XYZ file of C-alpha atoms in Angstrom:
135
model
C -29.905 -13.148 -93.454
C -27.469 -10.324 -93.001
C -24.915 -10.026 -90.222
C -27.383 -7.728 -88.387
C -30.047 -10.452 -88.350
C -32.219 -8.667 -90.904
C -33.407 -10.307 -94.115
C -34.538 -9.068 -97.504
C -36.821 -11.248 -99.602
C -38.153 -10.538 -103.100
C -41.622 -11.594 -104.191
C -39.782 -13.373 -107.028
C -37.869 -15.525 -104.492
C -41.035 -17.200 -103.178
C -43.140 -19.773 -105.038
C -46.832 -18.902 -105.236
C -49.225 -21.020 -103.168
C -52.452 -21.485 -105.145
C -54.147 -24.096 -102.922
C -56.785 -21.681 -101.570
C -57.161 -19.496 -104.675
C -55.247 -16.536 -106.034
C -51.495 -16.487 -105.581
C -50.259 -16.283 -101.987
C -46.613 -15.662 -101.197
C -45.363 -15.581 -97.607
C -42.329 -13.325 -97.844
C -41.327 -12.928 -94.203
C -42.165 -15.879 -91.982
C -40.750 -18.738 -89.946
C -39.689 -20.700 -93.044
C -38.170 -17.787 -94.958
C -36.509 -15.654 -92.259
C -37.068 -17.511 -88.982
C -39.597 -15.021 -87.596
C -41.240 -15.996 -84.318
C -44.074 -13.499 -83.859
C -45.961 -13.570 -87.161
C -45.653 -13.557 -90.917
C -46.175 -11.190 -93.831
C -46.816 -11.720 -97.489
C -48.669 -10.666 -100.607
C -51.753 -12.067 -102.315
C -52.285 -11.479 -106.025
C -55.819 -11.906 -107.352
C -56.797 -11.684 -111.021
C -60.259 -10.285 -111.795
C -62.829 -12.840 -110.587
C -60.317 -14.716 -108.380
C -60.986 -15.397 -104.723
C -59.202 -16.796 -101.703
C -61.456 -19.388 -100.083
C -63.175 -18.588 -96.798
C -61.203 -19.417 -93.663
C -60.435 -18.147 -90.177
C -57.468 -17.977 -87.820
C -58.002 -19.218 -84.244
C -54.733 -17.748 -82.936
C -53.895 -14.809 -85.207
C -55.215 -11.404 -86.108
C -54.892 -10.514 -89.785
C -54.032 -7.125 -91.233
C -54.818 -6.503 -94.918
C -53.640 -3.615 -97.102
C -54.732 -3.248 -100.737
C -51.680 -2.044 -102.645
C -53.245 -2.263 -106.114
C -56.710 -2.829 -107.533
C -59.881 -3.397 -105.527
C -61.246 -6.353 -103.576
C -64.206 -7.318 -101.459
C -63.542 -9.050 -98.154
C -66.459 -11.086 -96.844
C -66.367 -10.944 -93.015
C -68.748 -13.565 -91.594
C -70.706 -13.190 -94.892
C -70.786 -9.349 -94.692
C -69.120 -7.806 -97.797
C -66.588 -5.033 -97.149
C -65.248 -3.346 -100.314
C -61.622 -2.150 -100.213
C -59.814 0.006 -102.768
C -56.101 0.606 -103.268
C -54.683 2.463 -100.279
C -57.218 1.025 -97.815
C -56.558 -1.418 -94.978
C -58.706 -3.787 -92.929
C -58.241 -5.504 -89.561
C -59.619 -9.063 -89.269
C -59.916 -10.267 -85.636
C -59.267 -13.859 -84.578
C -62.083 -16.348 -85.296
C -63.755 -14.133 -87.934
C -64.482 -16.049 -91.144
C -63.177 -14.181 -94.178
C -62.721 -14.584 -97.920
C -61.051 -12.218 -100.374
C -62.573 -11.617 -103.809
C -61.312 -9.508 -106.674
C -64.520 -7.771 -107.715
C -62.747 -5.289 -109.976
C -61.585 -5.493 -113.568
C -57.833 -5.323 -112.931
C -55.399 -7.476 -110.914
C -55.307 -6.772 -107.187
C -52.337 -7.021 -104.830
C -52.994 -7.324 -101.117
C -50.311 -7.221 -98.433
C -51.181 -9.359 -95.408
C -49.682 -9.777 -91.963
C -50.748 -12.290 -89.318
C -49.689 -12.461 -85.709
C -49.130 -13.966 -83.310
C -48.200 -17.343 -84.738
C -50.241 -20.419 -83.855
C -48.493 -22.982 -81.614
C -48.124 -25.233 -84.679
C -48.533 -24.271 -88.366
C -51.410 -26.695 -88.978
C -53.432 -24.945 -86.249
C -53.085 -21.464 -87.743
C -55.572 -21.654 -90.603
C -59.027 -23.292 -90.654
C -60.726 -23.659 -94.054
C -64.513 -23.246 -94.049
C -65.082 -23.795 -97.780
C -63.327 -25.564 -100.617
C -60.766 -23.851 -102.779
C -62.017 -22.300 -106.018
C -61.211 -24.169 -109.234
C -57.835 -23.269 -110.743
C -57.891 -20.277 -113.074
C -57.452 -21.067 -116.767
C -54.322 -19.485 -118.272
C -55.119 -16.371 -120.314
C-alpha cells in the first residue's frame, strides 16, 4: 500500500490458483489490498482449458477478454467472446469459461459485492477439470 491508500499489484506477485481449472489470479481483493466491496483478477486459459461451472449467490461478475477467445456457458447456453468483448454475469447464473480457440486467452474478471464470508461467495456445480499436462 502507498501512503495514499492505493496499491499496485503485478500478476507476477500472485500465485496462480488452479483448483477450478485454468490459472486464476486475484490481483486486487481483501487478501491482497484489503478491498471491501469486491475483487478483481485475471484468468489465463490455454487452448482446451476450462474453468469449472459455478455460480455466485452474492456477487455479480464482469468478464473482459483481453487476449484470445473463449466461450462462456451461461446456464448451459454458449456465449462466444473475442478479445475486446465483455460479458455481465448476474448473481445465481451458472457459468463456465472455456478456451475454444487455438491460442492462450486472458480474461479480466471483477466480482462485487463481496459475500458475507469467503466460503459463501462461490458455489461449484461441477468438478474441476483434470490438471493440464505440461507442454
